[in-house]
């Protein structure tokens, strides 16, 4: 089959690679220039900083096996098992509320994990899907689906995977002409809600802190990561500061300068006043950072065997990076078994 995947986050990339390995012709359509979604990195002052997901850990065997393979290739390596903690009042060297676990990070940035997976598929980056047209099996057209792009071009395919946040998936799915078939899916994903996050990557002409990362509770800052400790960097301090959802809502309409100032002010209460004088900064607004109420199944499929369409992502089965992986992995396994005869 010719498969079009809308969205190049981890779930889409994992599904795409597995389906391509099985002999399907896979093309990914991604609205951003970079791939990986929350596996996002930026380079400041010659330092790579992970401003999306800071670290990765596994609960299940499949995801652990995935991380083990990446580690064997030198693409990821182990970080620390425990982080520090700020309870809104006091700083604790070790978070008393967390379980010890092996945390990994991308050797050259977490985004390289996504780039490695994308080598197995065709990628149309900087292209945004506006909607879908169902052509059907009896049409004179060769394919069953047409993905309509915002630049007025189209991509025809036999099957569609929508691997975007639920809000964006809703906008795409509701354009399908056969509304009866999509009604159940639309009703479910319309109920998914997200927490947003302001993420500030910054460097400092300061001594590198002696902590690796600080988890926050009852605070405007939910995470402060010492990126220098990942890169074995001792000349420049690189941090990533991530806000709590309430902070995101409060400053959602504020300009970049005001958001940066507020984030640094809040972070200074945790790590000290030196953080108020950054050398370089990069701010990103994660509108759909984490699902509040994920759907309790790892993928959703439109029941049309002659024109397969399914939804995958980190709002299905859970809201973690591992859940995104499992969503894409399970759907690919299901389609590989269901559509074992590959057609060009």
XYZ file of C-alpha atoms in Angstrom:
344
model
C 0.000 0.000 0.000
C 0.882 3.623 -0.400
C 0.495 5.072 3.106
C 0.373 8.757 3.993
C 1.217 9.668 7.593
C 0.230 13.124 8.812
C 2.581 14.173 11.608
C 6.198 13.163 12.219
C 6.267 12.790 15.981
C 7.525 9.577 17.554
C 4.299 7.610 17.000
C 4.174 8.481 13.306
C 7.875 7.799 12.800
C 7.766 4.416 14.546
C 4.691 3.331 12.600
C 6.217 4.613 9.366
C 9.481 2.736 9.813
C 7.775 -0.551 10.711
C 5.341 -0.304 7.796
C 8.158 0.600 5.399
C 10.183 -2.376 6.677
C 7.177 -4.562 5.819
C 7.264 -3.361 2.222
C 4.731 -0.537 2.202
C 5.418 2.771 0.456
C 5.335 5.357 3.265
C 5.353 9.149 3.020
C 5.219 11.437 6.050
C 3.734 14.919 5.927
C 5.029 17.251 8.647
C 4.042 20.899 9.066
C 7.360 21.832 10.714
C 10.802 21.773 9.168
C 12.113 19.557 11.960
C 10.863 16.100 12.913
C 10.147 14.411 16.210
C 7.594 16.632 17.945
C 8.592 16.775 21.617
C 11.962 15.216 20.760
C 12.998 18.767 19.962
C 16.442 20.334 20.261
C 18.031 23.690 19.630
C 21.682 24.731 19.411
C 22.823 27.763 21.402
C 26.476 28.791 21.731
C 27.592 25.471 20.213
C 25.591 23.504 22.779
C 22.654 21.203 21.992
C 19.708 21.623 24.373
C 16.609 19.385 24.529
C 13.705 21.790 25.033
C 10.930 19.202 24.600
C 11.257 15.872 26.358
C 14.379 16.162 28.482
C 14.918 12.489 29.260
C 13.437 9.132 28.337
C 12.741 6.046 30.407
C 10.949 2.775 29.756
C 8.242 0.930 31.648
C 7.640 -1.880 29.179
C 9.756 -4.403 27.312
C 9.162 -3.154 23.759
C 10.222 0.406 24.524
C 13.187 -0.778 26.588
C 14.287 -2.919 23.652
C 14.017 0.158 21.412
C 16.205 2.173 23.801
C 18.678 -0.699 24.128
C 19.129 -0.812 20.344
C 19.688 2.945 20.239
C 22.226 2.648 23.057
C 24.095 -0.116 21.229
C 24.421 2.177 18.208
C 25.625 5.056 20.389
C 22.536 7.160 19.654
C 21.415 7.406 23.271
C 23.162 6.988 26.576
C 22.211 6.728 30.201
C 21.891 9.830 32.326
C 20.997 9.705 36.031
C 18.419 7.660 37.909
C 17.101 10.394 40.202
C 16.589 14.153 40.022
C 16.405 16.949 42.547
C 13.088 18.406 43.670
C 11.562 21.794 44.478
C 8.322 21.577 46.472
C 7.361 25.217 46.071
C 9.290 26.237 49.164
C 12.398 24.118 49.592
C 15.028 22.536 47.364
C 15.717 18.812 47.880
C 18.805 17.158 46.459
C 16.792 14.034 45.605
C 13.074 13.890 44.834
C 11.563 11.886 47.714
C 8.415 11.164 45.700
C 9.945 9.479 42.650
C 11.070 5.939 41.956
C 14.631 5.330 40.843
C 14.750 4.549 37.106
C 17.247 4.566 34.261
C 16.922 7.772 32.225
C 18.310 8.113 28.708
C 18.964 11.028 26.379
C 20.014 11.470 22.763
C 23.804 11.580 22.507
C 23.620 14.481 20.034
C 20.196 15.690 21.089
C 16.903 13.852 21.343
C 15.892 15.023 17.890
C 18.505 12.718 16.366
C 16.319 9.793 17.482
C 13.584 11.083 15.185
C 16.006 11.764 12.358
C 17.276 8.185 12.570
C 13.765 6.760 12.220
C 12.934 9.053 9.286
C 15.647 7.546 7.077
C 13.328 4.659 6.230
C 10.485 6.750 4.818
C 9.901 9.649 2.442
C 9.340 12.921 4.289
C 7.500 16.034 3.090
C 8.615 18.561 5.711
C 7.221 22.084 6.009
C 3.942 20.846 4.488
C 0.636 21.080 6.347
C -2.378 18.842 5.803
C -5.651 20.758 5.542
C -8.002 17.808 5.202
C -8.869 14.516 3.558
C -10.935 13.530 0.547
C -12.301 10.001 0.354
C -12.101 8.839 -3.244
C -13.318 5.308 -2.601
C -12.507 1.935 -4.152
C -14.828 2.325 -7.177
C -13.347 5.556 -8.444
C -11.299 5.830 -11.598
C -8.554 7.214 -9.392
C -5.836 4.760 -8.388
C -5.869 5.574 -4.676
C -8.623 5.652 -2.054
C -7.551 8.835 -0.227
C -6.369 12.285 -1.120
C -4.556 14.334 1.537
C -5.168 18.003 0.762
C -2.300 20.325 1.694
C -2.560 24.005 2.568
C -0.423 24.948 -0.447
C -3.244 23.485 -2.653
C -1.187 20.431 -3.631
C -2.428 16.909 -2.850
C -0.989 13.527 -1.935
C -2.904 10.418 -3.032
C -2.599 7.218 -1.019
C -4.302 3.935 -0.184
C -4.247 4.437 3.576
C -3.915 7.364 6.002
C -2.430 7.572 9.478
C -3.152 10.750 11.433
C -0.365 11.149 14.016
C -1.000 14.699 15.229
C -2.271 16.048 18.568
C -5.967 15.287 19.073
C -7.053 18.878 18.399
C -5.346 18.890 15.001
C -6.547 15.353 14.242
C -10.120 16.535 14.869
C -9.745 19.300 12.310
C -8.410 16.873 9.705
C -10.871 14.022 10.302
C -13.963 16.217 10.229
C -13.217 17.136 6.608
C -13.906 13.557 5.478
C -17.063 13.577 3.357
C -18.418 10.360 4.890
C -19.235 11.896 8.277
C -21.192 8.830 9.473
C -18.104 6.632 9.383
C -15.973 9.191 11.232
C -18.546 10.303 13.811
C -17.390 7.924 16.558
C -13.745 8.935 16.188
C -14.590 12.643 16.114
C -16.703 12.359 19.266
C -13.863 10.726 21.201
C -11.009 12.987 20.160
C -13.089 16.140 20.650
C -13.056 15.390 24.382
C -9.249 15.275 24.696
C -7.755 18.259 26.523
C -4.124 19.379 26.779
C -1.791 21.124 29.175
C 0.487 23.678 27.558
C 4.076 24.466 28.472
C 6.466 27.368 27.965
C 9.984 26.040 27.392
C 13.029 28.286 27.590
C 16.434 27.011 26.495
C 19.253 29.267 27.686
C 23.003 29.423 28.139
C 25.039 31.266 30.784
C 28.612 32.372 31.234
C 28.527 30.733 34.645
C 29.869 27.689 36.417
C 27.882 24.572 35.567
C 25.480 23.646 38.428
C 26.157 20.486 40.419
C 22.597 19.153 39.939
C 21.288 17.378 36.813
C 17.646 18.334 36.820
C 15.039 19.737 39.210
C 11.444 18.496 39.178
C 8.938 21.029 40.455
C 5.656 20.806 42.339
C 3.450 23.623 43.646
C 5.573 25.912 41.508
C 5.315 27.839 38.238
C 8.296 25.794 37.000
C 7.776 22.051 36.545
C 11.234 21.208 35.220
C 14.687 22.786 35.146
C 17.187 20.663 33.267
C 20.955 21.017 33.394
C 21.777 20.234 29.753
C 25.507 20.745 30.399
C 25.527 17.600 32.534
C 24.397 15.571 29.509
C 27.058 16.966 27.207
C 29.930 16.803 29.699
C 30.220 20.557 29.237
C 32.044 22.514 31.946
C 32.710 25.866 30.277
C 29.135 27.030 29.531
C 26.046 26.345 31.595
C 23.057 25.310 29.486
C 19.592 25.015 31.040
C 16.070 24.251 29.862
C 13.258 25.727 31.966
C 9.732 24.370 31.479
C 6.648 25.958 32.973
C 3.720 24.375 34.752
C 0.322 24.467 32.942
C -1.015 27.363 35.057
C 1.933 29.528 34.009
C 1.270 28.692 30.354
C -2.358 29.741 30.646
C -1.450 32.952 32.481
C 1.087 34.059 29.877
C -0.464 32.506 26.756
C -1.082 35.935 25.198
C 2.094 37.619 26.445
C 4.942 38.555 24.126
C 8.188 36.608 24.054
C 10.171 39.096 26.135
C 7.614 39.076 28.943
C 7.396 35.275 29.007
C 11.182 34.885 29.163
C 11.444 37.456 31.950
C 8.711 35.740 33.984
C 10.221 32.271 33.511
C 13.662 33.435 34.614
C 12.220 35.242 37.627
C 10.386 32.106 38.741
C 13.436 29.905 38.111
C 15.655 32.254 40.137
C 13.631 31.344 43.226
C 14.798 27.761 42.718
C 18.407 27.991 41.470
C 19.570 31.499 42.353
C 19.713 35.026 40.948
C 22.528 34.236 38.487
C 19.906 32.757 36.169
C 18.500 36.248 35.520
C 21.399 37.065 33.165
C 21.334 34.534 30.295
C 23.827 34.657 27.472
C 21.508 33.285 24.747
C 17.865 32.168 24.841
C 15.299 30.310 22.753
C 11.614 30.239 23.733
C 9.082 27.685 22.509
C 5.374 27.565 23.321
C 4.147 23.970 23.517
C 0.404 24.388 23.039
C -0.257 20.629 23.140
C 2.498 19.488 25.478
C 0.684 16.726 27.370
C -2.800 15.269 27.253
C -4.846 15.655 30.425
C -7.284 12.827 29.615
C -5.840 10.337 27.112
C -8.116 7.844 25.364
C -7.901 4.339 26.796
C -6.809 2.558 23.600
C -3.568 2.758 21.666
C -5.049 3.565 18.269
C -8.418 4.267 16.681
C -9.333 2.947 13.248
C -11.994 3.919 10.749
C -13.677 0.637 9.834
C -13.237 0.785 6.068
C -11.009 -2.085 4.914
C -10.864 -0.825 1.349
C -9.620 2.600 2.539
C -7.747 2.247 5.860
C -7.547 5.273 8.145
C -6.348 5.330 11.750
C -5.284 7.715 14.512
C -2.163 7.263 16.633
C -0.328 9.503 19.088
C 0.599 10.256 22.687
C -3.016 10.940 23.656
C -3.911 7.298 22.952
C -3.175 4.757 25.671
C -1.454 7.380 27.828
C 0.367 10.693 27.519
C 4.057 9.777 27.706
C 6.703 9.393 25.023
C 6.583 5.639 25.591
C 2.826 5.669 25.003
C 3.416 7.465 21.696
C 5.900 4.748 20.743
C 3.492 1.948 21.676
C 0.644 3.614 19.786
C 2.637 3.717 16.552
C 4.180 0.284 17.149
C 0.847 -1.448 17.815
C -0.941 0.109 14.860
C 1.877 -0.870 12.526
C 1.810 -4.446 13.851
C -1.954 -4.569 13.332
C -1.810 -3.228 9.772
C 1.120 -5.449 8.817
C -0.921 -8.507 9.832
C -4.181 -7.193 8.387
C -2.772 -6.060 5.035
C -0.146 -8.733 4.505
C -0.419 -8.574 0.708
C 1.470 -5.433 -0.243
C 0.362 -3.678 -3.427
C 2.192 -0.919 -5.264
